[in-house]
């Protein structure tokens, strides 16, 4: 036990360490080894755990004060009715950007502190699992792995991943995301959990998808379950049942595995959102953009900013960058 006169200094050091871990976790740019060091630090004593929780709550309260619960920066129109690029950035964009540095990464805090493996924005990583299966994480993604006898459970905490599953009839392979489960045996499939929507796509084999269930609950025989075969996809929001299976072009869905994004008739706003996953800033469509115009194109994920700029030019828009934000505006 620390001497009484040294206790305030120790508490101050622990608080500073907690704040440092908050910043590193929120950035998303943290390695698996650093995650292990974070957990070791947090578990050193009850004081360490409480200090981290106090800092986490403090930063989340800042986010609430900014008026957002999901970490996305608010879109504020400029006071002037003239929507020039300069007027927009000064009248609205800069006002929005004022709180972005403290808020845009906050949703990562809970995710990153519970992750076993993760990637930074723009990074992809291949991870061998204990059973010999392989998961490949796409940009800004995180998973937690919990293997027990009879159940190989991977929790998709954020982002997108491809799973190459090693067959094992004695142990079910399951990916849990947004309150739903995807069960597979000897297959290749992807799970994407972005913007409160889970998308499951099968490349090879078969996958059974159940929505509104617990990660360890039974996925067999449930009402509303969907069976997916190769080149089929289903989607569900948190707490809902999966949509009926639909045919998709697996080469388009899995193009990110080769460093590409391919759009075939995708709405402009959806194409912008997809490219936005590969840049650290939040991407916002300003006034004058036609959100619904279909886009058919192929871009490299290694230069997503240039891709966004090229996409903006198709509508005569410019990509304006301010801290934490990219605005596409006429």
PDB file of C-alpha atoms in Angstrom:
ATOM      1  CA  UNK A   1       0.000   0.000   0.000  1.00  0.00           C
ATOM      2  CA  UNK A   2       1.338   3.467  -0.908  1.00  0.00           C
ATOM      3  CA  UNK A   3       2.308   5.949   1.804  1.00  0.00           C
ATOM      4  CA  UNK A   4      -0.413   8.603   2.384  1.00  0.00           C
ATOM      5  CA  UNK A   5       1.730  11.518   1.183  1.00  0.00           C
ATOM      6  CA  UNK A   6       2.514   9.701  -2.080  1.00  0.00           C
ATOM      7  CA  UNK A   7      -1.084   8.667  -2.829  1.00  0.00           C
ATOM      8  CA  UNK A   8      -2.116  11.890  -4.657  1.00  0.00           C
ATOM      9  CA  UNK A   9       0.907  11.665  -6.954  1.00  0.00           C
ATOM     10  CA  UNK A  10       0.185   7.998  -7.715  1.00  0.00           C
ATOM     11  CA  UNK A  11      -3.473   8.796  -8.435  1.00  0.00           C
ATOM     12  CA  UNK A  12      -2.417  11.621 -10.737  1.00  0.00           C
ATOM     13  CA  UNK A  13      -0.059   9.314 -12.624  1.00  0.00           C
ATOM     14  CA  UNK A  14      -2.765   6.676 -13.015  1.00  0.00           C
ATOM     15  CA  UNK A  15      -5.220   9.311 -14.278  1.00  0.00           C
ATOM     16  CA  UNK A  16      -2.698  10.570 -16.832  1.00  0.00           C
ATOM     17  CA  UNK A  17      -2.026   7.021 -17.994  1.00  0.00           C
ATOM     18  CA  UNK A  18      -5.773   6.420 -18.325  1.00  0.00           C
ATOM     19  CA  UNK A  19      -6.128   9.547 -20.454  1.00  0.00           C
ATOM     20  CA  UNK A  20      -3.238   8.420 -22.639  1.00  0.00           C
ATOM     21  CA  UNK A  21      -4.874   5.025 -23.188  1.00  0.00           C
ATOM     22  CA  UNK A  22      -8.176   6.709 -24.067  1.00  0.00           C
ATOM     23  CA  UNK A  23      -6.475   8.764 -26.774  1.00  0.00           C
ATOM     24  CA  UNK A  24      -4.636   5.771 -28.203  1.00  0.00           C
ATOM     25  CA  UNK A  25      -7.729   3.559 -28.210  1.00  0.00           C
ATOM     26  CA  UNK A  26      -9.888   6.273 -29.770  1.00  0.00           C
ATOM     27  CA  UNK A  27      -7.384   6.776 -32.566  1.00  0.00           C
ATOM     28  CA  UNK A  28      -7.892   3.205 -33.757  1.00  0.00           C
ATOM     29  CA  UNK A  29      -4.174   3.092 -34.572  1.00  0.00           C
ATOM     30  CA  UNK A  30      -3.135   0.571 -31.957  1.00  0.00           C
ATOM     31  CA  UNK A  31      -1.536  -2.843 -32.359  1.00  0.00           C
ATOM     32  CA  UNK A  32      -2.644  -6.142 -30.853  1.00  0.00           C
ATOM     33  CA  UNK A  33       0.416  -6.067 -28.584  1.00  0.00           C
ATOM     34  CA  UNK A  34      -0.563  -2.605 -27.334  1.00  0.00           C
ATOM     35  CA  UNK A  35      -4.089  -3.870 -26.652  1.00  0.00           C
ATOM     36  CA  UNK A  36      -2.607  -6.584 -24.455  1.00  0.00           C
ATOM     37  CA  UNK A  37      -0.498  -3.980 -22.627  1.00  0.00           C
ATOM     38  CA  UNK A  38      -3.599  -1.845 -22.122  1.00  0.00           C
ATOM     39  CA  UNK A  39      -5.509  -4.728 -20.555  1.00  0.00           C
ATOM     40  CA  UNK A  40      -2.547  -5.567 -18.340  1.00  0.00           C
ATOM     41  CA  UNK A  41      -2.374  -1.923 -17.187  1.00  0.00           C
ATOM     42  CA  UNK A  42      -6.147  -1.727 -16.593  1.00  0.00           C
ATOM     43  CA  UNK A  43      -6.078  -4.934 -14.526  1.00  0.00           C
ATOM     44  CA  UNK A  44      -3.148  -3.878 -12.330  1.00  0.00           C
ATOM     45  CA  UNK A  45      -5.518  -2.700  -9.606  1.00  0.00           C
ATOM     46  CA  UNK A  46      -9.107  -1.552  -9.034  1.00  0.00           C
ATOM     47  CA  UNK A  47      -7.778   2.037  -9.083  1.00  0.00           C
ATOM     48  CA  UNK A  48      -6.508   1.573 -12.631  1.00  0.00           C
ATOM     49  CA  UNK A  49      -9.852   0.199 -13.794  1.00  0.00           C
ATOM     50  CA  UNK A  50     -11.782   3.025 -12.124  1.00  0.00           C
ATOM     51  CA  UNK A  51      -9.457   5.666 -13.576  1.00  0.00           C
ATOM     52  CA  UNK A  52      -9.997   4.343 -17.081  1.00  0.00           C
ATOM     53  CA  UNK A  53     -13.763   4.228 -16.587  1.00  0.00           C
ATOM     54  CA  UNK A  54     -13.805   7.833 -15.317  1.00  0.00           C
ATOM     55  CA  UNK A  55     -11.900   9.027 -18.389  1.00  0.00           C
ATOM     56  CA  UNK A  56     -14.124   7.013 -20.726  1.00  0.00           C
ATOM     57  CA  UNK A  57     -17.293   8.483 -19.206  1.00  0.00           C
ATOM     58  CA  UNK A  58     -15.807  11.986 -19.352  1.00  0.00           C
ATOM     59  CA  UNK A  59     -15.060  11.745 -23.081  1.00  0.00           C
ATOM     60  CA  UNK A  60     -18.472  10.271 -23.806  1.00  0.00           C
ATOM     61  CA  UNK A  61     -20.090  13.150 -21.922  1.00  0.00           C
ATOM     62  CA  UNK A  62     -18.204  15.552 -24.190  1.00  0.00           C
ATOM     63  CA  UNK A  63     -19.703  13.708 -27.134  1.00  0.00           C
ATOM     64  CA  UNK A  64     -23.221  14.035 -25.707  1.00  0.00           C
ATOM     65  CA  UNK A  65     -22.703  17.759 -25.116  1.00  0.00           C
ATOM     66  CA  UNK A  66     -21.852  18.061 -28.804  1.00  0.00           C
ATOM     67  CA  UNK A  67     -25.316  16.676 -29.520  1.00  0.00           C
ATOM     68  CA  UNK A  68     -24.378  13.350 -31.100  1.00  0.00           C
ATOM     69  CA  UNK A  69     -24.593   9.811 -29.755  1.00  0.00           C
ATOM     70  CA  UNK A  70     -22.906   8.073 -32.673  1.00  0.00           C
ATOM     71  CA  UNK A  71     -19.752  10.138 -32.930  1.00  0.00           C
ATOM     72  CA  UNK A  72     -20.551  11.661 -36.322  1.00  0.00           C
ATOM     73  CA  UNK A  73     -20.066  15.404 -36.631  1.00  0.00           C
ATOM     74  CA  UNK A  74     -23.227  17.479 -36.959  1.00  0.00           C
ATOM     75  CA  UNK A  75     -23.998  19.065 -40.318  1.00  0.00           C
ATOM     76  CA  UNK A  76     -24.789  22.744 -39.842  1.00  0.00           C
ATOM     77  CA  UNK A  77     -25.851  24.936 -42.737  1.00  0.00           C
ATOM     78  CA  UNK A  78     -24.178  28.351 -42.955  1.00  0.00           C
ATOM     79  CA  UNK A  79     -26.049  31.404 -41.753  1.00  0.00           C
ATOM     80  CA  UNK A  80     -25.723  33.116 -45.100  1.00  0.00           C
ATOM     81  CA  UNK A  81     -28.117  31.924 -47.826  1.00  0.00           C
ATOM     82  CA  UNK A  82     -25.186  32.011 -50.276  1.00  0.00           C
ATOM     83  CA  UNK A  83     -23.679  28.545 -50.314  1.00  0.00           C
ATOM     84  CA  UNK A  84     -20.219  29.302 -51.647  1.00  0.00           C
ATOM     85  CA  UNK A  85     -17.397  26.935 -50.774  1.00  0.00           C
ATOM     86  CA  UNK A  86     -15.731  29.518 -48.559  1.00  0.00           C
ATOM     87  CA  UNK A  87     -19.013  30.530 -46.954  1.00  0.00           C
ATOM     88  CA  UNK A  88     -19.900  26.944 -46.182  1.00  0.00           C
ATOM     89  CA  UNK A  89     -16.598  26.164 -44.539  1.00  0.00           C
ATOM     90  CA  UNK A  90     -16.603  29.316 -42.422  1.00  0.00           C
ATOM     91  CA  UNK A  91     -20.298  29.492 -41.619  1.00  0.00           C
ATOM     92  CA  UNK A  92     -20.997  25.843 -41.025  1.00  0.00           C
ATOM     93  CA  UNK A  93     -18.074  23.524 -41.579  1.00  0.00           C
ATOM     94  CA  UNK A  94     -15.708  25.172 -39.115  1.00  0.00           C
ATOM     95  CA  UNK A  95     -18.427  25.306 -36.502  1.00  0.00           C
ATOM     96  CA  UNK A  96     -19.008  21.605 -36.977  1.00  0.00           C
ATOM     97  CA  UNK A  97     -15.294  20.874 -36.922  1.00  0.00           C
ATOM     98  CA  UNK A  98     -14.805  22.556 -33.555  1.00  0.00           C
ATOM     99  CA  UNK A  99     -15.928  19.451 -31.688  1.00  0.00           C
ATOM    100  CA  UNK A 100     -14.824  16.794 -34.142  1.00  0.00           C
ATOM    101  CA  UNK A 101     -11.365  16.191 -32.722  1.00  0.00           C
ATOM    102  CA  UNK A 102     -12.923  15.165 -29.420  1.00  0.00           C
ATOM    103  CA  UNK A 103     -15.928  13.290 -30.786  1.00  0.00           C
ATOM    104  CA  UNK A 104     -15.371  11.622 -34.139  1.00  0.00           C
ATOM    105  CA  UNK A 105     -13.289   8.760 -32.701  1.00  0.00           C
ATOM    106  CA  UNK A 106     -15.239   8.266 -29.481  1.00  0.00           C
ATOM    107  CA  UNK A 107     -17.357   5.319 -30.701  1.00  0.00           C
ATOM    108  CA  UNK A 108     -14.089   3.399 -31.058  1.00  0.00           C
ATOM    109  CA  UNK A 109     -13.410   3.519 -27.314  1.00  0.00           C
ATOM    110  CA  UNK A 110     -15.708   0.707 -26.204  1.00  0.00           C
ATOM    111  CA  UNK A 111     -14.942  -1.283 -29.336  1.00  0.00           C
ATOM    112  CA  UNK A 112     -11.174  -1.039 -29.155  1.00  0.00           C
ATOM    113  CA  UNK A 113     -10.924  -1.722 -25.433  1.00  0.00           C
ATOM    114  CA  UNK A 114     -12.770  -5.022 -25.977  1.00  0.00           C
ATOM    115  CA  UNK A 115     -10.971  -6.099 -29.171  1.00  0.00           C
ATOM    116  CA  UNK A 116      -8.409  -8.857 -29.590  1.00  0.00           C
ATOM    117  CA  UNK A 117      -7.447  -7.834 -33.126  1.00  0.00           C
ATOM    118  CA  UNK A 118      -8.004  -4.619 -35.055  1.00  0.00           C
ATOM    119  CA  UNK A 119      -6.913  -2.537 -38.024  1.00  0.00           C
ATOM    120  CA  UNK A 120      -6.358   1.171 -38.472  1.00  0.00           C
ATOM    121  CA  UNK A 121      -8.063   3.201 -41.198  1.00  0.00           C
ATOM    122  CA  UNK A 122      -6.737   2.045 -44.562  1.00  0.00           C
ATOM    123  CA  UNK A 123      -5.081  -1.068 -43.123  1.00  0.00           C
ATOM    124  CA  UNK A 124      -5.836  -4.718 -43.905  1.00  0.00           C
ATOM    125  CA  UNK A 125      -4.541  -7.591 -41.805  1.00  0.00           C
ATOM    126  CA  UNK A 126      -4.622 -11.386 -42.048  1.00  0.00           C
ATOM    127  CA  UNK A 127      -4.974 -13.149 -38.689  1.00  0.00           C
ATOM    128  CA  UNK A 128      -4.653 -16.907 -38.072  1.00  0.00           C
ATOM    129  CA  UNK A 129      -7.169 -18.188 -35.532  1.00  0.00           C
ATOM    130  CA  UNK A 130      -6.453 -20.917 -32.951  1.00  0.00           C
ATOM    131  CA  UNK A 131      -8.294 -23.602 -34.974  1.00  0.00           C
ATOM    132  CA  UNK A 132      -6.415 -22.942 -38.209  1.00  0.00           C
ATOM    133  CA  UNK A 133      -9.122 -20.748 -39.730  1.00  0.00           C
ATOM    134  CA  UNK A 134      -8.022 -17.383 -41.099  1.00  0.00           C
ATOM    135  CA  UNK A 135      -9.708 -13.999 -40.754  1.00  0.00           C
ATOM    136  CA  UNK A 136      -8.736 -10.983 -42.841  1.00  0.00           C
ATOM    137  CA  UNK A 137      -9.738  -7.618 -41.395  1.00  0.00           C
ATOM    138  CA  UNK A 138     -10.559  -4.733 -43.706  1.00  0.00           C
ATOM    139  CA  UNK A 139     -10.046  -1.047 -42.898  1.00  0.00           C
ATOM    140  CA  UNK A 140     -10.967   0.266 -39.418  1.00  0.00           C
ATOM    141  CA  UNK A 141     -12.206  -3.101 -38.129  1.00  0.00           C
ATOM    142  CA  UNK A 142     -12.097  -4.987 -34.838  1.00  0.00           C
ATOM    143  CA  UNK A 143     -12.929  -8.474 -33.600  1.00  0.00           C
ATOM    144  CA  UNK A 144     -12.928 -10.351 -30.307  1.00  0.00           C
ATOM    145  CA  UNK A 145     -12.168 -14.089 -30.309  1.00  0.00           C
ATOM    146  CA  UNK A 146     -13.755 -16.483 -27.797  1.00  0.00           C
ATOM    147  CA  UNK A 147     -13.122 -20.151 -28.566  1.00  0.00           C
ATOM    148  CA  UNK A 148     -14.601 -22.732 -26.195  1.00  0.00           C
ATOM    149  CA  UNK A 149     -15.258 -26.480 -26.562  1.00  0.00           C
ATOM    150  CA  UNK A 150     -18.009 -26.886 -29.152  1.00  0.00           C
ATOM    151  CA  UNK A 151     -18.150 -23.215 -30.198  1.00  0.00           C
ATOM    152  CA  UNK A 152     -15.625 -21.116 -32.114  1.00  0.00           C
ATOM    153  CA  UNK A 153     -17.031 -17.630 -31.544  1.00  0.00           C
ATOM    154  CA  UNK A 154     -15.763 -14.453 -33.197  1.00  0.00           C
ATOM    155  CA  UNK A 155     -17.462 -11.164 -32.340  1.00  0.00           C
ATOM    156  CA  UNK A 156     -17.460  -8.608 -35.153  1.00  0.00           C
ATOM    157  CA  UNK A 157     -17.157  -5.418 -33.127  1.00  0.00           C
ATOM    158  CA  UNK A 158     -16.671  -3.023 -35.997  1.00  0.00           C
ATOM    159  CA  UNK A 159     -15.962  -2.908 -39.728  1.00  0.00           C
ATOM    160  CA  UNK A 160     -15.573  -5.822 -42.133  1.00  0.00           C
ATOM    161  CA  UNK A 161     -13.811  -9.164 -42.287  1.00  0.00           C
ATOM    162  CA  UNK A 162     -13.472 -12.218 -44.487  1.00  0.00           C
ATOM    163  CA  UNK A 163     -13.500 -15.616 -42.779  1.00  0.00           C
ATOM    164  CA  UNK A 164     -11.873 -18.714 -44.265  1.00  0.00           C
ATOM    165  CA  UNK A 165     -13.236 -21.408 -41.997  1.00  0.00           C
ATOM    166  CA  UNK A 166     -11.480 -24.688 -41.313  1.00  0.00           C
ATOM    167  CA  UNK A 167     -14.038 -27.542 -41.139  1.00  0.00           C
ATOM    168  CA  UNK A 168     -14.592 -29.084 -37.706  1.00  0.00           C
ATOM    169  CA  UNK A 169     -17.830 -31.019 -37.193  1.00  0.00           C
ATOM    170  CA  UNK A 170     -17.302 -31.043 -33.424  1.00  0.00           C
ATOM    171  CA  UNK A 171     -17.091 -27.257 -33.084  1.00  0.00           C
ATOM    172  CA  UNK A 172     -19.444 -24.730 -34.666  1.00  0.00           C
ATOM    173  CA  UNK A 173     -17.826 -21.637 -36.200  1.00  0.00           C
ATOM    174  CA  UNK A 174     -19.896 -18.529 -35.476  1.00  0.00           C
ATOM    175  CA  UNK A 175     -19.532 -14.813 -36.149  1.00  0.00           C
ATOM    176  CA  UNK A 176     -21.704 -12.555 -33.981  1.00  0.00           C
ATOM    177  CA  UNK A 177     -22.484  -9.033 -35.193  1.00  0.00           C
ATOM    178  CA  UNK A 178     -25.108  -6.467 -34.167  1.00  0.00           C
ATOM    179  CA  UNK A 179     -27.252  -8.965 -32.294  1.00  0.00           C
ATOM    180  CA  UNK A 180     -27.191 -11.658 -34.988  1.00  0.00           C
ATOM    181  CA  UNK A 181     -25.186 -14.831 -35.620  1.00  0.00           C
ATOM    182  CA  UNK A 182     -23.669 -16.310 -38.776  1.00  0.00           C
ATOM    183  CA  UNK A 183     -22.848 -20.020 -38.499  1.00  0.00           C
ATOM    184  CA  UNK A 184     -20.546 -21.697 -41.016  1.00  0.00           C
ATOM    185  CA  UNK A 185     -18.745 -24.973 -41.625  1.00  0.00           C
ATOM    186  CA  UNK A 186     -15.898 -25.153 -44.116  1.00  0.00           C
ATOM    187  CA  UNK A 187     -16.672 -21.978 -46.017  1.00  0.00           C
ATOM    188  CA  UNK A 188     -15.470 -18.526 -47.037  1.00  0.00           C
ATOM    189  CA  UNK A 189     -17.730 -15.610 -46.184  1.00  0.00           C
ATOM    190  CA  UNK A 190     -17.622 -11.989 -45.089  1.00  0.00           C
ATOM    191  CA  UNK A 191     -19.341 -10.058 -42.328  1.00  0.00           C
ATOM    192  CA  UNK A 192     -19.632  -6.286 -42.478  1.00  0.00           C
ATOM    193  CA  UNK A 193     -20.935  -4.309 -39.488  1.00  0.00           C
ATOM    194  CA  UNK A 194     -21.099  -0.651 -40.500  1.00  0.00           C
ATOM    195  CA  UNK A 195     -23.630   2.102 -39.702  1.00  0.00           C
ATOM    196  CA  UNK A 196     -25.757  -0.226 -37.540  1.00  0.00           C
ATOM    197  CA  UNK A 197     -26.257  -2.654 -40.431  1.00  0.00           C
ATOM    198  CA  UNK A 198     -24.783  -6.151 -40.721  1.00  0.00           C
ATOM    199  CA  UNK A 199     -24.168  -7.582 -44.199  1.00  0.00           C
ATOM    200  CA  UNK A 200     -23.228 -11.232 -44.656  1.00  0.00           C
ATOM    201  CA  UNK A 201     -21.979 -12.502 -48.027  1.00  0.00           C
ATOM    202  CA  UNK A 202     -20.935 -16.052 -48.901  1.00  0.00           C
ATOM    203  CA  UNK A 203     -18.124 -16.716 -51.347  1.00  0.00           C
ATOM    204  CA  UNK A 204     -17.902 -20.491 -50.935  1.00  0.00           C
ATOM    205  CA  UNK A 205     -19.942 -23.030 -48.988  1.00  0.00           C
ATOM    206  CA  UNK A 206     -23.011 -22.275 -46.898  1.00  0.00           C
ATOM    207  CA  UNK A 207     -23.806 -20.030 -43.928  1.00  0.00           C
ATOM    208  CA  UNK A 208     -26.866 -19.903 -41.671  1.00  0.00           C
ATOM    209  CA  UNK A 209     -27.763 -16.405 -40.440  1.00  0.00           C
ATOM    210  CA  UNK A 210     -30.025 -15.671 -37.476  1.00  0.00           C
ATOM    211  CA  UNK A 211     -30.961 -12.195 -36.266  1.00  0.00           C
ATOM    212  CA  UNK A 212     -32.011 -10.919 -32.840  1.00  0.00           C
ATOM    213  CA  UNK A 213     -30.199 -13.675 -30.905  1.00  0.00           C
ATOM    214  CA  UNK A 214     -27.447 -13.863 -28.309  1.00  0.00           C
ATOM    215  CA  UNK A 215     -23.911 -14.776 -29.439  1.00  0.00           C
ATOM    216  CA  UNK A 216     -24.080 -18.158 -27.669  1.00  0.00           C
ATOM    217  CA  UNK A 217     -27.737 -18.878 -28.453  1.00  0.00           C
ATOM    218  CA  UNK A 218     -28.879 -21.676 -30.726  1.00  0.00           C
ATOM    219  CA  UNK A 219     -29.061 -20.747 -34.400  1.00  0.00           C
ATOM    220  CA  UNK A 220     -30.896 -23.862 -35.498  1.00  0.00           C
ATOM    221  CA  UNK A 221     -34.532 -23.950 -36.489  1.00  0.00           C
ATOM    222  CA  UNK A 222     -35.181 -20.356 -35.536  1.00  0.00           C
ATOM    223  CA  UNK A 223     -37.989 -18.453 -37.199  1.00  0.00           C
ATOM    224  CA  UNK A 224     -36.622 -15.994 -39.739  1.00  0.00           C
ATOM    225  CA  UNK A 225     -33.273 -17.749 -40.198  1.00  0.00           C
ATOM    226  CA  UNK A 226     -31.706 -17.420 -43.640  1.00  0.00           C
ATOM    227  CA  UNK A 227     -29.546 -20.029 -45.372  1.00  0.00           C
ATOM    228  CA  UNK A 228     -26.979 -18.543 -47.745  1.00  0.00           C
ATOM    229  CA  UNK A 229     -25.185 -20.345 -50.560  1.00  0.00           C
ATOM    230  CA  UNK A 230     -22.246 -19.109 -52.642  1.00  0.00           C
ATOM    231  CA  UNK A 231     -22.734 -15.612 -54.129  1.00  0.00           C
ATOM    232  CA  UNK A 232     -25.693 -14.881 -51.854  1.00  0.00           C
ATOM    233  CA  UNK A 233     -26.125 -12.118 -49.287  1.00  0.00           C
ATOM    234  CA  UNK A 234     -28.397 -11.064 -46.452  1.00  0.00           C
ATOM    235  CA  UNK A 235     -28.598  -7.958 -44.292  1.00  0.00           C
ATOM    236  CA  UNK A 236     -30.088  -7.051 -40.936  1.00  0.00           C
ATOM    237  CA  UNK A 237     -30.131  -4.131 -38.530  1.00  0.00           C
ATOM    238  CA  UNK A 238     -29.553  -4.590 -34.820  1.00  0.00           C
ATOM    239  CA  UNK A 239     -32.474  -6.422 -33.239  1.00  0.00           C
ATOM    240  CA  UNK A 240     -34.128  -7.417 -36.523  1.00  0.00           C
ATOM    241  CA  UNK A 241     -34.371 -10.568 -38.634  1.00  0.00           C
ATOM    242  CA  UNK A 242     -32.169 -11.016 -41.691  1.00  0.00           C
ATOM    243  CA  UNK A 243     -33.533 -10.162 -45.119  1.00  0.00           C
ATOM    244  CA  UNK A 244     -34.237 -12.953 -47.635  1.00  0.00           C
ATOM    245  CA  UNK A 245     -31.174 -14.254 -49.459  1.00  0.00           C
ATOM    246  CA  UNK A 246     -30.334 -12.291 -52.597  1.00  0.00           C
ATOM    247  CA  UNK A 247     -27.895 -13.046 -55.412  1.00  0.00           C
ATOM    248  CA  UNK A 248     -24.816 -10.801 -55.588  1.00  0.00           C
ATOM    249  CA  UNK A 249     -21.579 -10.593 -57.546  1.00  0.00           C
ATOM    250  CA  UNK A 250     -19.057 -11.975 -55.078  1.00  0.00           C
ATOM    251  CA  UNK A 251     -16.160 -10.493 -57.053  1.00  0.00           C
ATOM    252  CA  UNK A 252     -17.532  -7.012 -56.346  1.00  0.00           C
ATOM    253  CA  UNK A 253     -18.221  -7.681 -52.658  1.00  0.00           C
ATOM    254  CA  UNK A 254     -14.777  -9.198 -52.043  1.00  0.00           C
ATOM    255  CA  UNK A 255     -12.853  -6.746 -54.255  1.00  0.00           C
ATOM    256  CA  UNK A 256     -11.369  -5.117 -51.143  1.00  0.00           C
ATOM    257  CA  UNK A 257      -9.307  -8.273 -50.647  1.00  0.00           C
ATOM    258  CA  UNK A 258      -7.284  -7.210 -53.688  1.00  0.00           C
ATOM    259  CA  UNK A 259      -7.177  -3.522 -52.728  1.00  0.00           C
ATOM    260  CA  UNK A 260     -10.102  -2.336 -54.838  1.00  0.00           C
ATOM    261  CA  UNK A 261     -13.645  -1.065 -54.437  1.00  0.00           C
ATOM    262  CA  UNK A 262     -16.034  -1.686 -57.331  1.00  0.00           C
ATOM    263  CA  UNK A 263     -19.330   0.116 -57.794  1.00  0.00           C
ATOM    264  CA  UNK A 264     -21.999  -1.120 -60.207  1.00  0.00           C
ATOM    265  CA  UNK A 265     -24.921   1.296 -60.263  1.00  0.00           C
ATOM    266  CA  UNK A 266     -24.443   2.242 -56.606  1.00  0.00           C
ATOM    267  CA  UNK A 267     -26.005   5.514 -55.436  1.00  0.00           C
ATOM    268  CA  UNK A 268     -23.523   8.401 -55.251  1.00  0.00           C
ATOM    269  CA  UNK A 269     -24.061   8.854 -51.504  1.00  0.00           C
ATOM    270  CA  UNK A 270     -23.443   5.147 -50.842  1.00  0.00           C
ATOM    271  CA  UNK A 271     -20.289   5.188 -52.986  1.00  0.00           C
ATOM    272  CA  UNK A 272     -18.994   8.197 -51.039  1.00  0.00           C
ATOM    273  CA  UNK A 273     -19.759   6.458 -47.740  1.00  0.00           C
ATOM    274  CA  UNK A 274     -17.899   3.320 -48.825  1.00  0.00           C
ATOM    275  CA  UNK A 275     -14.796   5.246 -49.912  1.00  0.00           C
ATOM    276  CA  UNK A 276     -15.035   7.246 -46.695  1.00  0.00           C
ATOM    277  CA  UNK A 277     -14.225   4.098 -44.717  1.00  0.00           C
ATOM    278  CA  UNK A 278     -10.691   4.256 -46.118  1.00  0.00           C
ATOM    279  CA  UNK A 279      -9.865   7.814 -44.989  1.00  0.00           C
ATOM    280  CA  UNK A 280      -9.452   8.990 -41.381  1.00  0.00           C
ATOM    281  CA  UNK A 281     -11.714  12.025 -41.775  1.00  0.00           C
ATOM    282  CA  UNK A 282     -15.506  12.025 -41.717  1.00  0.00           C
ATOM    283  CA  UNK A 283     -16.876  12.590 -45.247  1.00  0.00           C
ATOM    284  CA  UNK A 284     -19.942  14.834 -45.603  1.00  0.00           C
ATOM    285  CA  UNK A 285     -22.011  15.646 -48.685  1.00  0.00           C
ATOM    286  CA  UNK A 286     -22.715  19.370 -48.900  1.00  0.00           C
ATOM    287  CA  UNK A 287     -25.554  21.173 -50.686  1.00  0.00           C
ATOM    288  CA  UNK A 288     -25.736  20.656 -54.423  1.00  0.00           C
ATOM    289  CA  UNK A 289     -24.816  16.968 -54.504  1.00  0.00           C
ATOM    290  CA  UNK A 290     -27.132  14.548 -56.286  1.00  0.00           C
ATOM    291  CA  UNK A 291     -27.153  11.747 -53.725  1.00  0.00           C
ATOM    292  CA  UNK A 292     -29.035   9.232 -55.861  1.00  0.00           C
ATOM    293  CA  UNK A 293     -27.181   9.349 -59.188  1.00  0.00           C
ATOM    294  CA  UNK A 294     -25.859   5.818 -59.948  1.00  0.00           C
ATOM    295  CA  UNK A 295     -22.101   5.261 -59.967  1.00  0.00           C
ATOM    296  CA  UNK A 296     -20.249   2.520 -61.855  1.00  0.00           C
ATOM    297  CA  UNK A 297     -16.499   2.684 -61.306  1.00  0.00           C
ATOM    298  CA  UNK A 298     -13.470   0.973 -59.789  1.00  0.00           C
ATOM    299  CA  UNK A 299     -11.033   2.624 -57.371  1.00  0.00           C
ATOM    300  CA  UNK A 300      -7.950   1.645 -55.404  1.00  0.00           C
ATOM    301  CA  UNK A 301      -8.338   1.530 -51.634  1.00  0.00           C
ATOM    302  CA  UNK A 302      -4.714   2.641 -51.256  1.00  0.00           C
ATOM    303  CA  UNK A 303      -5.564   6.172 -52.450  1.00  0.00           C
ATOM    304  CA  UNK A 304      -9.113   6.698 -51.252  1.00  0.00           C
ATOM    305  CA  UNK A 305      -8.737  10.480 -51.027  1.00  0.00           C
ATOM    306  CA  UNK A 306      -7.917  10.710 -54.740  1.00  0.00           C
ATOM    307  CA  UNK A 307     -10.870   8.403 -55.408  1.00  0.00           C
ATOM    308  CA  UNK A 308     -13.178  10.703 -53.436  1.00  0.00           C
ATOM    309  CA  UNK A 309     -11.898  13.714 -55.345  1.00  0.00           C
ATOM    310  CA  UNK A 310     -12.452  11.928 -58.667  1.00  0.00           C
ATOM    311  CA  UNK A 311     -15.942  10.917 -57.605  1.00  0.00           C
ATOM    312  CA  UNK A 312     -16.716  14.492 -56.543  1.00  0.00           C
ATOM    313  CA  UNK A 313     -15.637  15.830 -59.935  1.00  0.00           C
ATOM    314  CA  UNK A 314     -18.296  13.727 -61.676  1.00  0.00           C
ATOM    315  CA  UNK A 315     -20.804  16.173 -60.158  1.00  0.00           C
ATOM    316  CA  UNK A 316     -18.660  19.284 -60.342  1.00  0.00           C
ATOM    317  CA  UNK A 317     -17.968  19.122 -56.615  1.00  0.00           C
ATOM    318  CA  UNK A 318     -14.754  19.912 -54.765  1.00  0.00           C
ATOM    319  CA  UNK A 319     -13.384  18.044 -51.757  1.00  0.00           C
ATOM    320  CA  UNK A 320     -12.632  20.597 -49.027  1.00  0.00           C
ATOM    321  CA  UNK A 321     -10.602  19.376 -46.040  1.00  0.00           C
ATOM    322  CA  UNK A 322     -10.768  20.829 -42.553  1.00  0.00           C
ATOM    323  CA  UNK A 323      -9.602  19.130 -39.357  1.00  0.00           C
ATOM    324  CA  UNK A 324     -11.441  15.833 -39.028  1.00  0.00           C
ATOM    325  CA  UNK A 325     -13.730  16.472 -41.989  1.00  0.00           C
ATOM    326  CA  UNK A 326     -13.909  16.236 -45.782  1.00  0.00           C
ATOM    327  CA  UNK A 327     -16.792  18.162 -47.346  1.00  0.00           C
ATOM    328  CA  UNK A 328     -17.887  17.521 -50.925  1.00  0.00           C
ATOM    329  CA  UNK A 329     -19.484  20.776 -52.056  1.00  0.00           C
ATOM    330  CA  UNK A 330     -20.252  22.661 -55.267  1.00  0.00           C
TER     331      UNK A 330
END
